[in-house]
Amino acid sequence: DTGVSQNPRHKITKRGQNVTFRCDPISEHNRLYWYRQTLGQGPEFLTYFQNEAQLEKSRLLSDRFSAERPKGSFSTLEIQRTEQGDSAMYLCASSSSTGGTEGYTFGSGTRLTVV
Amino acid sequence: GQNIDQPTEMTATEGAIVQINCTYQTSGFNGLFWYQQHAGEAPTFLSYNVLDGLEEKGRFSSFLSRSKGYSYLLLKELQMKDSASYLCAPNQAGTALIFGKGTTLSVSS
């Protein structure tokens, strides 16, 4: 198993552009999570899926953000009309449905810079 | 909602012992995770406590008191590579993990 994979690793975009990130979870994991992290802060929860169903969304997830997991495998996170405040590390994690003692496995993240 | 409180920064020297505290308030408490995150890298799982008491895993131990809403991570025989951020995350039943802001530990020689 190659773990949780995120692409791209880095993205620089101009303000107002749309960006899309991809996350491939561990294949046996049916839960997938998106977090955002800025410098000096812990990861902030954005949304999570169980299989293809989006079960929870944070208030941080404004209407410019949308996430999908169409076949219950990989997921995409899209940010429309990016703003400078969207600059952050976007982390994806996956877990089994119980989460349990194994916790979450995180990917290496996508670092977004909005200029 | 949840409230999670941990110190922002700590410093220590190689070979020393350091204790990183975390206090939390959460409903539907279902255990507590500690994660380690090196600068620029993903968080990695360290420990998970469900029951009260101390769980030891090599140089790292984690303690939980459910009644007090309190946990700590104990790091012994500190090494330079232990310089990282340590994240406390109480597990609330039925929802995704919410993380504290993290404690940045700097280990010097």
JSON list of C-alpha atoms in Angstrom, two decimals:
[
{"chain": "A", "resi": 1, "resn": "ASP", "atom": "CA", "xyz": [0.00, 0.00, 0.00]},
{"chain": "A", "resi": 2, "resn": "THR", "atom": "CA", "xyz": [1.41, 3.40, -0.96]},
{"chain": "A", "resi": 3, "resn": "GLY", "atom": "CA", "xyz": [-0.45, 5.31, 1.73]},
{"chain": "A", "resi": 4, "resn": "VAL", "atom": "CA", "xyz": [-2.51, 8.45, 1.11]},
{"chain": "A", "resi": 5, "resn": "SER", "atom": "CA", "xyz": [-1.48, 10.24, -2.05]},
{"chain": "A", "resi": 6, "resn": "GLN", "atom": "CA", "xyz": [-2.19, 13.90, -2.82]},
{"chain": "A", "resi": 7, "resn": "ASN", "atom": "CA", "xyz": [-1.66, 15.81, -6.03]},
{"chain": "A", "resi": 8, "resn": "PRO", "atom": "CA", "xyz": [-0.30, 18.25, -6.79]},
{"chain": "A", "resi": 9, "resn": "ARG", "atom": "CA", "xyz": [2.22, 18.82, -3.99]},
{"chain": "A", "resi": 10, "resn": "HIS", "atom": "CA", "xyz": [2.37, 22.54, -4.71]},
{"chain": "A", "resi": 11, "resn": "LYS", "atom": "CA", "xyz": [0.06, 24.91, -6.54]},
{"chain": "A", "resi": 12, "resn": "ILE", "atom": "CA", "xyz": [0.55, 28.60, -7.22]},
{"chain": "A", "resi": 13, "resn": "THR", "atom": "CA", "xyz": [-2.44, 30.39, -8.65]},
{"chain": "A", "resi": 14, "resn": "LYS", "atom": "CA", "xyz": [-3.61, 33.91, -9.26]},
{"chain": "A", "resi": 15, "resn": "ARG", "atom": "CA", "xyz": [-6.39, 35.37, -7.22]},
{"chain": "A", "resi": 16, "resn": "GLY", "atom": "CA", "xyz": [-9.75, 34.64, -8.79]},
{"chain": "A", "resi": 17, "resn": "GLN", "atom": "CA", "xyz": [-8.70, 31.40, -10.48]},
{"chain": "A", "resi": 18, "resn": "ASN", "atom": "CA", "xyz": [-10.19, 28.01, -9.71]},
{"chain": "A", "resi": 19, "resn": "VAL", "atom": "CA", "xyz": [-8.05, 25.15, -8.40]},
{"chain": "A", "resi": 20, "resn": "THR", "atom": "CA", "xyz": [-8.70, 21.45, -7.89]},
{"chain": "A", "resi": 21, "resn": "PHE", "atom": "CA", "xyz": [-6.78, 19.04, -5.68]},
{"chain": "A", "resi": 22, "resn": "ARG", "atom": "CA", "xyz": [-6.91, 15.26, -5.71]},
{"chain": "A", "resi": 23, "resn": "CYS", "atom": "CA", "xyz": [-6.58, 12.75, -2.90]},
{"chain": "A", "resi": 24, "resn": "ASP", "atom": "CA", "xyz": [-6.20, 8.98, -3.25]},
{"chain": "A", "resi": 25, "resn": "PRO", "atom": "CA", "xyz": [-6.81, 7.28, 0.12]},
{"chain": "A", "resi": 26, "resn": "ILE", "atom": "CA", "xyz": [-5.59, 3.93, 1.38]},
{"chain": "A", "resi": 27, "resn": "SER", "atom": "CA", "xyz": [-7.68, 1.46, -0.61]},
{"chain": "A", "resi": 28, "resn": "GLU", "atom": "CA", "xyz": [-9.16, -0.37, 2.39]},
{"chain": "A", "resi": 29, "resn": "HIS", "atom": "CA", "xyz": [-10.27, 2.88, 4.06]},
{"chain": "A", "resi": 30, "resn": "ASN", "atom": "CA", "xyz": [-13.84, 3.97, 3.44]},
{"chain": "A", "resi": 31, "resn": "ARG", "atom": "CA", "xyz": [-13.57, 7.32, 5.24]},
{"chain": "A", "resi": 32, "resn": "LEU", "atom": "CA", "xyz": [-11.82, 10.30, 3.72]},
{"chain": "A", "resi": 33, "resn": "TYR", "atom": "CA", "xyz": [-11.22, 13.69, 5.32]},
{"chain": "A", "resi": 34, "resn": "TRP", "atom": "CA", "xyz": [-10.08, 17.11, 4.14]},
{"chain": "A", "resi": 35, "resn": "TYR", "atom": "CA", "xyz": [-8.29, 19.55, 6.44]},
{"chain": "A", "resi": 36, "resn": "ARG", "atom": "CA", "xyz": [-6.67, 22.93, 5.96]},
{"chain": "A", "resi": 37, "resn": "GLN", "atom": "CA", "xyz": [-3.58, 23.99, 7.87]},
{"chain": "A", "resi": 38, "resn": "THR", "atom": "CA", "xyz": [-1.89, 27.38, 8.10]},
{"chain": "A", "resi": 39, "resn": "LEU", "atom": "CA", "xyz": [1.48, 28.11, 9.63]},
{"chain": "A", "resi": 40, "resn": "GLY", "atom": "CA", "xyz": [1.59, 27.61, 13.39]},
{"chain": "A", "resi": 41, "resn": "GLN", "atom": "CA", "xyz": [-1.90, 26.14, 13.58]},
{"chain": "A", "resi": 42, "resn": "GLY", "atom": "CA", "xyz": [-3.26, 22.64, 13.85]},
{"chain": "A", "resi": 43, "resn": "PRO", "atom": "CA", "xyz": [-5.22, 21.10, 10.97]},
{"chain": "A", "resi": 44, "resn": "GLU", "atom": "CA", "xyz": [-8.70, 22.62, 10.63]},
{"chain": "A", "resi": 45, "resn": "PHE", "atom": "CA", "xyz": [-11.47, 20.25, 9.61]},
{"chain": "A", "resi": 46, "resn": "LEU", "atom": "CA", "xyz": [-13.21, 20.98, 6.30]},
{"chain": "A", "resi": 47, "resn": "THR", "atom": "CA", "xyz": [-15.29, 17.93, 5.36]},
{"chain": "A", "resi": 48, "resn": "TYR", "atom": "CA", "xyz": [-15.43, 14.16, 5.36]},
{"chain": "A", "resi": 49, "resn": "PHE", "atom": "CA", "xyz": [-16.88, 11.29, 3.36]},
{"chain": "A", "resi": 50, "resn": "GLN", "atom": "CA", "xyz": [-17.91, 7.79, 4.18]},
{"chain": "A", "resi": 51, "resn": "ASN", "atom": "CA", "xyz": [-17.72, 5.97, 0.88]},
{"chain": "A", "resi": 52, "resn": "GLU", "atom": "CA", "xyz": [-19.29, 8.42, -1.60]},
{"chain": "A", "resi": 53, "resn": "ALA", "atom": "CA", "xyz": [-21.53, 10.17, 0.95]},
{"chain": "A", "resi": 54, "resn": "GLN", "atom": "CA", "xyz": [-20.39, 13.54, 2.27]},
{"chain": "A", "resi": 55, "resn": "LEU", "atom": "CA", "xyz": [-21.37, 13.26, 5.93]},
{"chain": "A", "resi": 56, "resn": "GLU", "atom": "CA", "xyz": [-20.13, 16.49, 7.46]},
{"chain": "A", "resi": 57, "resn": "LYS", "atom": "CA", "xyz": [-19.03, 19.95, 6.36]},
{"chain": "A", "resi": 58, "resn": "SER", "atom": "CA", "xyz": [-17.37, 22.59, 8.50]},
{"chain": "A", "resi": 59, "resn": "ARG", "atom": "CA", "xyz": [-18.52, 26.20, 8.59]},
{"chain": "A", "resi": 60, "resn": "LEU", "atom": "CA", "xyz": [-15.07, 26.93, 7.15]},
{"chain": "A", "resi": 61, "resn": "LEU", "atom": "CA", "xyz": [-16.21, 25.34, 3.91]},
{"chain": "A", "resi": 62, "resn": "SER", "atom": "CA", "xyz": [-17.67, 28.38, 2.19]},
{"chain": "A", "resi": 63, "resn": "ASP", "atom": "CA", "xyz": [-19.73, 28.11, -0.98]},
{"chain": "A", "resi": 64, "resn": "ARG", "atom": "CA", "xyz": [-16.53, 28.61, -2.98]},
{"chain": "A", "resi": 65, "resn": "PHE", "atom": "CA", "xyz": [-15.35, 25.20, -1.79]},
{"chain": "A", "resi": 66, "resn": "SER", "atom": "CA", "xyz": [-16.73, 21.91, -3.03]},
{"chain": "A", "resi": 67, "resn": "ALA", "atom": "CA", "xyz": [-15.59, 18.35, -2.45]},
{"chain": "A", "resi": 68, "resn": "GLU", "atom": "CA", "xyz": [-16.57, 15.16, -4.19]},
{"chain": "A", "resi": 69, "resn": "ARG", "atom": "CA", "xyz": [-15.88, 11.47, -3.88]},
{"chain": "A", "resi": 70, "resn": "PRO", "atom": "CA", "xyz": [-17.88, 10.11, -6.78]},
{"chain": "A", "resi": 71, "resn": "LYS", "atom": "CA", "xyz": [-17.08, 6.42, -6.59]},
{"chain": "A", "resi": 72, "resn": "GLY", "atom": "CA", "xyz": [-16.09, 6.17, -2.98]},
{"chain": "A", "resi": 73, "resn": "SER", "atom": "CA", "xyz": [-12.42, 5.99, -3.88]},
{"chain": "A", "resi": 74, "resn": "PHE", "atom": "CA", "xyz": [-10.45, 9.15, -4.72]},
{"chain": "A", "resi": 75, "resn": "SER", "atom": "CA", "xyz": [-11.70, 12.60, -3.79]},
{"chain": "A", "resi": 76, "resn": "THR", "atom": "CA", "xyz": [-11.33, 16.09, -5.23]},
{"chain": "A", "resi": 77, "resn": "LEU", "atom": "CA", "xyz": [-11.45, 19.43, -3.48]},
{"chain": "A", "resi": 78, "resn": "GLU", "atom": "CA", "xyz": [-12.19, 22.45, -5.67]},
{"chain": "A", "resi": 79, "resn": "ILE", "atom": "CA", "xyz": [-11.81, 26.07, -4.67]},
{"chain": "A", "resi": 80, "resn": "GLN", "atom": "CA", "xyz": [-13.49, 28.59, -6.94]},
{"chain": "A", "resi": 81, "resn": "ARG", "atom": "CA", "xyz": [-12.50, 32.26, -7.25]},
{"chain": "A", "resi": 82, "resn": "THR", "atom": "CA", "xyz": [-9.49, 31.80, -5.00]},
{"chain": "A", "resi": 83, "resn": "GLU", "atom": "CA", "xyz": [-8.59, 34.49, -2.49]},
{"chain": "A", "resi": 84, "resn": "GLN", "atom": "CA", "xyz": [-5.27, 35.19, -0.79]},
{"chain": "A", "resi": 85, "resn": "GLY", "atom": "CA", "xyz": [-6.74, 33.90, 2.46]},
{"chain": "A", "resi": 86, "resn": "ASP", "atom": "CA", "xyz": [-7.07, 30.47, 0.86]},
{"chain": "A", "resi": 87, "resn": "SER", "atom": "CA", "xyz": [-3.28, 30.11, 0.88]},
{"chain": "A", "resi": 88, "resn": "ALA", "atom": "CA", "xyz": [-2.62, 27.12, 3.12]},
{"chain": "A", "resi": 89, "resn": "MET", "atom": "CA", "xyz": [-1.67, 23.46, 3.20]},
{"chain": "A", "resi": 90, "resn": "TYR", "atom": "CA", "xyz": [-4.61, 21.24, 2.28]},
{"chain": "A", "resi": 91, "resn": "LEU", "atom": "CA", "xyz": [-4.34, 17.85, 3.94]},
{"chain": "A", "resi": 92, "resn": "CYS", "atom": "CA", "xyz": [-6.25, 14.71, 3.10]},
{"chain": "A", "resi": 93, "resn": "ALA", "atom": "CA", "xyz": [-6.56, 11.77, 5.49]},
{"chain": "A", "resi": 94, "resn": "SER", "atom": "CA", "xyz": [-8.29, 8.41, 5.43]},
{"chain": "A", "resi": 95, "resn": "SER", "atom": "CA", "xyz": [-9.41, 5.86, 8.00]},
{"chain": "A", "resi": 96, "resn": "SER", "atom": "CA", "xyz": [-11.47, 2.74, 8.37]},
{"chain": "A", "resi": 97, "resn": "SER", "atom": "CA", "xyz": [-15.09, 3.31, 9.35]},
{"chain": "A", "resi": 98, "resn": "THR", "atom": "CA", "xyz": [-14.36, 2.65, 12.97]},
{"chain": "A", "resi": 99, "resn": "GLY", "atom": "CA", "xyz": [-11.37, 4.98, 13.04]},
{"chain": "A", "resi": 100, "resn": "GLY", "atom": "CA", "xyz": [-10.63, 3.27, 16.28]},
{"chain": "A", "resi": 101, "resn": "THR", "atom": "CA", "xyz": [-7.16, 2.80, 17.61]},
{"chain": "A", "resi": 102, "resn": "GLU", "atom": "CA", "xyz": [-5.54, 3.26, 14.21]},
{"chain": "A", "resi": 103, "resn": "GLY", "atom": "CA", "xyz": [-6.44, 6.88, 13.81]},
{"chain": "A", "resi": 104, "resn": "TYR", "atom": "CA", "xyz": [-6.13, 8.68, 10.53]},
{"chain": "A", "resi": 105, "resn": "THR", "atom": "CA", "xyz": [-3.41, 8.32, 7.91]},
{"chain": "A", "resi": 106, "resn": "PHE", "atom": "CA", "xyz": [-2.55, 11.66, 6.35]},
{"chain": "A", "resi": 107, "resn": "GLY", "atom": "CA", "xyz": [-1.20, 12.45, 2.94]},
{"chain": "A", "resi": 108, "resn": "SER", "atom": "CA", "xyz": [1.70, 14.86, 2.44]},
{"chain": "A", "resi": 109, "resn": "GLY", "atom": "CA", "xyz": [-0.66, 17.66, 1.51]},
{"chain": "A", "resi": 110, "resn": "THR", "atom": "CA", "xyz": [-1.06, 20.18, -1.27]},
{"chain": "A", "resi": 111, "resn": "ARG", "atom": "CA", "xyz": [0.44, 23.59, -0.55]},
{"chain": "A", "resi": 112, "resn": "LEU", "atom": "CA", "xyz": [-1.62, 26.33, -2.19]},
{"chain": "A", "resi": 113, "resn": "THR", "atom": "CA", "xyz": [-0.25, 29.81, -2.71]},
{"chain": "A", "resi": 114, "resn": "VAL", "atom": "CA", "xyz": [-2.64, 32.45, -4.04]},
{"chain": "A", "resi": 115, "resn": "VAL", "atom": "CA", "xyz": [-0.85, 35.50, -5.47]},
{"chain": "B", "resi": 1, "resn": "GLY", "atom": "CA", "xyz": [-18.29, 22.10, 19.79]},
{"chain": "B", "resi": 2, "resn": "GLN", "atom": "CA", "xyz": [-14.96, 21.40, 21.33]},
{"chain": "B", "resi": 3, "resn": "ASN", "atom": "CA", "xyz": [-12.39, 23.40, 23.26]},
{"chain": "B", "resi": 4, "resn": "ILE", "atom": "CA", "xyz": [-8.82, 22.13, 23.15]},
{"chain": "B", "resi": 5, "resn": "ASP", "atom": "CA", "xyz": [-6.00, 23.85, 24.97]},
{"chain": "B", "resi": 6, "resn": "GLN", "atom": "CA", "xyz": [-2.30, 23.03, 24.74]},
{"chain": "B", "resi": 7, "resn": "PRO", "atom": "CA", "xyz": [0.80, 25.20, 25.15]},
{"chain": "B", "resi": 8, "resn": "THR", "atom": "CA", "xyz": [1.99, 26.91, 21.99]},
{"chain": "B", "resi": 9, "resn": "GLU", "atom": "CA", "xyz": [5.71, 26.30, 22.43]},
{"chain": "B", "resi": 10, "resn": "MET", "atom": "CA", "xyz": [8.08, 24.32, 24.62]},
{"chain": "B", "resi": 11, "resn": "THR", "atom": "CA", "xyz": [11.86, 23.97, 24.66]},
{"chain": "B", "resi": 12, "resn": "ALA", "atom": "CA", "xyz": [14.04, 21.24, 26.11]},
{"chain": "B", "resi": 13, "resn": "THR", "atom": "CA", "xyz": [17.52, 19.81, 25.80]},
{"chain": "B", "resi": 14, "resn": "GLU", "atom": "CA", "xyz": [18.67, 16.47, 24.46]},
{"chain": "B", "resi": 15, "resn": "GLY", "atom": "CA", "xyz": [18.31, 13.63, 26.93]},
{"chain": "B", "resi": 16, "resn": "ALA", "atom": "CA", "xyz": [15.72, 15.46, 29.01]},
{"chain": "B", "resi": 17, "resn": "ILE", "atom": "CA", "xyz": [12.08, 14.58, 29.69]},
{"chain": "B", "resi": 18, "resn": "VAL", "atom": "CA", "xyz": [9.26, 16.83, 28.58]},
{"chain": "B", "resi": 19, "resn": "GLN", "atom": "CA", "xyz": [5.52, 16.69, 29.28]},
{"chain": "B", "resi": 20, "resn": "ILE", "atom": "CA", "xyz": [3.06, 18.29, 26.88]},
{"chain": "B", "resi": 21, "resn": "ASN", "atom": "CA", "xyz": [-0.35, 18.90, 28.42]},
{"chain": "B", "resi": 22, "resn": "CYS", "atom": "CA", "xyz": [-3.72, 19.06, 26.74]},
{"chain": "B", "resi": 23, "resn": "THR", "atom": "CA", "xyz": [-7.05, 19.98, 28.28]},
{"chain": "B", "resi": 24, "resn": "TYR", "atom": "CA", "xyz": [-10.27, 19.57, 26.40]},
{"chain": "B", "resi": 25, "resn": "GLN", "atom": "CA", "xyz": [-14.01, 19.98, 26.65]},
{"chain": "B", "resi": 26, "resn": "THR", "atom": "CA", "xyz": [-16.08, 17.85, 24.36]},
{"chain": "B", "resi": 27, "resn": "SER", "atom": "CA", "xyz": [-19.37, 15.98, 24.29]},
{"chain": "B", "resi": 28, "resn": "GLY", "atom": "CA", "xyz": [-19.56, 12.35, 23.25]},
{"chain": "B", "resi": 29, "resn": "PHE", "atom": "CA", "xyz": [-15.92, 11.77, 24.17]},
{"chain": "B", "resi": 30, "resn": "ASN", "atom": "CA", "xyz": [-14.56, 8.62, 22.60]},
{"chain": "B", "resi": 31, "resn": "GLY", "atom": "CA", "xyz": [-10.84, 8.69, 23.30]},
{"chain": "B", "resi": 32, "resn": "LEU", "atom": "CA", "xyz": [-7.94, 11.00, 22.54]},
{"chain": "B", "resi": 33, "resn": "PHE", "atom": "CA", "xyz": [-5.25, 10.95, 19.88]},
{"chain": "B", "resi": 34, "resn": "TRP", "atom": "CA", "xyz": [-1.76, 12.44, 19.85]},
{"chain": "B", "resi": 35, "resn": "TYR", "atom": "CA", "xyz": [-0.05, 13.13, 16.54]},
{"chain": "B", "resi": 36, "resn": "GLN", "atom": "CA", "xyz": [3.46, 14.30, 15.70]},
{"chain": "B", "resi": 37, "resn": "GLN", "atom": "CA", "xyz": [4.08, 16.67, 12.81]},
{"chain": "B", "resi": 38, "resn": "HIS", "atom": "CA", "xyz": [7.51, 17.66, 11.57]},
{"chain": "B", "resi": 39, "resn": "ALA", "atom": "CA", "xyz": [7.76, 20.97, 9.77]},
{"chain": "B", "resi": 40, "resn": "GLY", "atom": "CA", "xyz": [6.43, 20.69, 6.23]},
{"chain": "B", "resi": 41, "resn": "GLU", "atom": "CA", "xyz": [5.29, 17.11, 6.68]},
{"chain": "B", "resi": 42, "resn": "ALA", "atom": "CA", "xyz": [2.03, 15.30, 7.35]},
{"chain": "B", "resi": 43, "resn": "PRO", "atom": "CA", "xyz": [0.88, 14.50, 10.90]},
{"chain": "B", "resi": 44, "resn": "THR", "atom": "CA", "xyz": [1.70, 10.96, 11.98]},
{"chain": "B", "resi": 45, "resn": "PHE", "atom": "CA", "xyz": [-0.12, 8.91, 14.61]},
{"chain": "B", "resi": 46, "resn": "LEU", "atom": "CA", "xyz": [1.57, 8.59, 18.01]},
{"chain": "B", "resi": 47, "resn": "SER", "atom": "CA", "xyz": [-0.99, 7.28, 20.47]},
{"chain": "B", "resi": 48, "resn": "TYR", "atom": "CA", "xyz": [-4.64, 6.75, 21.26]},
{"chain": "B", "resi": 49, "resn": "ASN", "atom": "CA", "xyz": [-6.05, 6.62, 24.80]},
{"chain": "B", "resi": 50, "resn": "VAL", "atom": "CA", "xyz": [-9.55, 5.45, 25.55]},
{"chain": "B", "resi": 51, "resn": "LEU", "atom": "CA", "xyz": [-9.30, 4.47, 29.20]},
{"chain": "B", "resi": 52, "resn": "ASP", "atom": "CA", "xyz": [-7.87, 6.46, 32.09]},
{"chain": "B", "resi": 53, "resn": "GLY", "atom": "CA", "xyz": [-4.23, 5.89, 32.83]},
{"chain": "B", "resi": 54, "resn": "LEU", "atom": "CA", "xyz": [-0.82, 5.83, 31.27]},
{"chain": "B", "resi": 55, "resn": "GLU", "atom": "CA", "xyz": [0.05, 4.01, 28.05]},
{"chain": "B", "resi": 56, "resn": "GLU", "atom": "CA", "xyz": [3.72, 3.57, 27.34]},
{"chain": "B", "resi": 57, "resn": "LYS", "atom": "CA", "xyz": [5.22, 3.07, 23.91]},
{"chain": "B", "resi": 58, "resn": "GLY", "atom": "CA", "xyz": [8.99, 3.20, 23.91]},
{"chain": "B", "resi": 59, "resn": "ARG", "atom": "CA", "xyz": [10.25, 6.70, 24.70]},
{"chain": "B", "resi": 60, "resn": "PHE", "atom": "CA", "xyz": [6.74, 8.13, 24.38]},
{"chain": "B", "resi": 61, "resn": "SER", "atom": "CA", "xyz": [3.90, 7.73, 26.88]},
{"chain": "B", "resi": 62, "resn": "SER", "atom": "CA", "xyz": [0.42, 9.21, 26.91]},
{"chain": "B", "resi": 63, "resn": "PHE", "atom": "CA", "xyz": [-1.87, 9.73, 29.88]},
{"chain": "B", "resi": 64, "resn": "LEU", "atom": "CA", "xyz": [-5.61, 10.33, 30.01]},
{"chain": "B", "resi": 65, "resn": "SER", "atom": "CA", "xyz": [-8.01, 11.43, 32.73]},
{"chain": "B", "resi": 66, "resn": "ARG", "atom": "CA", "xyz": [-11.53, 11.41, 31.33]},
{"chain": "B", "resi": 67, "resn": "SER", "atom": "CA", "xyz": [-13.10, 12.96, 34.42]},
{"chain": "B", "resi": 68, "resn": "LYS", "atom": "CA", "xyz": [-10.70, 15.91, 34.31]},
{"chain": "B", "resi": 69, "resn": "GLY", "atom": "CA", "xyz": [-10.70, 16.36, 30.54]},
{"chain": "B", "resi": 70, "resn": "TYR", "atom": "CA", "xyz": [-6.92, 16.15, 30.63]},
{"chain": "B", "resi": 71, "resn": "SER", "atom": "CA", "xyz": [-4.19, 14.34, 28.77]},
{"chain": "B", "resi": 72, "resn": "TYR", "atom": "CA", "xyz": [-0.46, 14.60, 28.49]},
{"chain": "B", "resi": 73, "resn": "LEU", "atom": "CA", "xyz": [2.24, 13.28, 26.21]},
{"chain": "B", "resi": 74, "resn": "LEU", "atom": "CA", "xyz": [5.49, 12.39, 27.92]},
{"chain": "B", "resi": 75, "resn": "LEU", "atom": "CA", "xyz": [8.67, 12.24, 25.87]},
{"chain": "B", "resi": 76, "resn": "LYS", "atom": "CA", "xyz": [11.76, 10.71, 27.49]},
{"chain": "B", "resi": 77, "resn": "GLU", "atom": "CA", "xyz": [15.43, 10.74, 26.46]},
{"chain": "B", "resi": 78, "resn": "LEU", "atom": "CA", "xyz": [14.76, 13.55, 24.06]},
{"chain": "B", "resi": 79, "resn": "GLN", "atom": "CA", "xyz": [16.54, 13.54, 20.72]},
{"chain": "B", "resi": 80, "resn": "MET", "atom": "CA", "xyz": [16.99, 16.33, 18.21]},
{"chain": "B", "resi": 81, "resn": "LYS", "atom": "CA", "xyz": [14.63, 14.53, 15.84]},
{"chain": "B", "resi": 82, "resn": "ASP", "atom": "CA", "xyz": [11.84, 14.98, 18.39]},
{"chain": "B", "resi": 83, "resn": "SER", "atom": "CA", "xyz": [11.71, 18.67, 17.44]},
{"chain": "B", "resi": 84, "resn": "ALA", "atom": "CA", "xyz": [8.23, 18.86, 15.94]},
{"chain": "B", "resi": 85, "resn": "SER", "atom": "CA", "xyz": [4.69, 19.98, 16.57]},
{"chain": "B", "resi": 86, "resn": "TYR", "atom": "CA", "xyz": [2.56, 17.73, 18.80]},
{"chain": "B", "resi": 87, "resn": "LEU", "atom": "CA", "xyz": [-1.16, 17.75, 18.17]},
{"chain": "B", "resi": 88, "resn": "CYS", "atom": "CA", "xyz": [-3.84, 16.75, 20.67]},
{"chain": "B", "resi": 89, "resn": "ALA", "atom": "CA", "xyz": [-7.14, 15.53, 19.18]},
{"chain": "B", "resi": 90, "resn": "PRO", "atom": "CA", "xyz": [-10.07, 14.39, 21.34]},
{"chain": "B", "resi": 91, "resn": "ASN", "atom": "CA", "xyz": [-12.25, 11.95, 19.44]},
{"chain": "B", "resi": 92, "resn": "GLN", "atom": "CA", "xyz": [-15.89, 12.96, 19.50]},
{"chain": "B", "resi": 93, "resn": "ALA", "atom": "CA", "xyz": [-18.31, 10.18, 18.58]},
{"chain": "B", "resi": 94, "resn": "GLY", "atom": "CA", "xyz": [-19.89, 10.54, 15.17]},
{"chain": "B", "resi": 95, "resn": "THR", "atom": "CA", "xyz": [-17.71, 13.33, 13.84]},
{"chain": "B", "resi": 96, "resn": "ALA", "atom": "CA", "xyz": [-14.29, 13.90, 12.39]},
{"chain": "B", "resi": 97, "resn": "LEU", "atom": "CA", "xyz": [-11.26, 14.60, 14.54]},
{"chain": "B", "resi": 98, "resn": "ILE", "atom": "CA", "xyz": [-10.80, 18.18, 15.66]},
{"chain": "B", "resi": 99, "resn": "PHE", "atom": "CA", "xyz": [-7.20, 19.08, 16.41]},
{"chain": "B", "resi": 100, "resn": "GLY", "atom": "CA", "xyz": [-5.72, 21.48, 18.88]},
{"chain": "B", "resi": 101, "resn": "LYS", "atom": "CA", "xyz": [-3.41, 24.22, 17.62]},
{"chain": "B", "resi": 102, "resn": "GLY", "atom": "CA", "xyz": [-0.41, 22.08, 18.46]},
{"chain": "B", "resi": 103, "resn": "THR", "atom": "CA", "xyz": [2.62, 22.47, 20.69]},
{"chain": "B", "resi": 104, "resn": "THR", "atom": "CA", "xyz": [5.89, 23.22, 18.92]},
{"chain": "B", "resi": 105, "resn": "LEU", "atom": "CA", "xyz": [8.73, 21.47, 20.74]},
{"chain": "B", "resi": 106, "resn": "SER", "atom": "CA", "xyz": [12.29, 22.59, 20.13]},
{"chain": "B", "resi": 107, "resn": "VAL", "atom": "CA", "xyz": [15.05, 20.26, 21.33]},
{"chain": "B", "resi": 108, "resn": "SER", "atom": "CA", "xyz": [18.54, 21.74, 21.61]},
{"chain": "B", "resi": 109, "resn": "SER", "atom": "CA", "xyz": [21.89, 20.10, 22.20]}
]
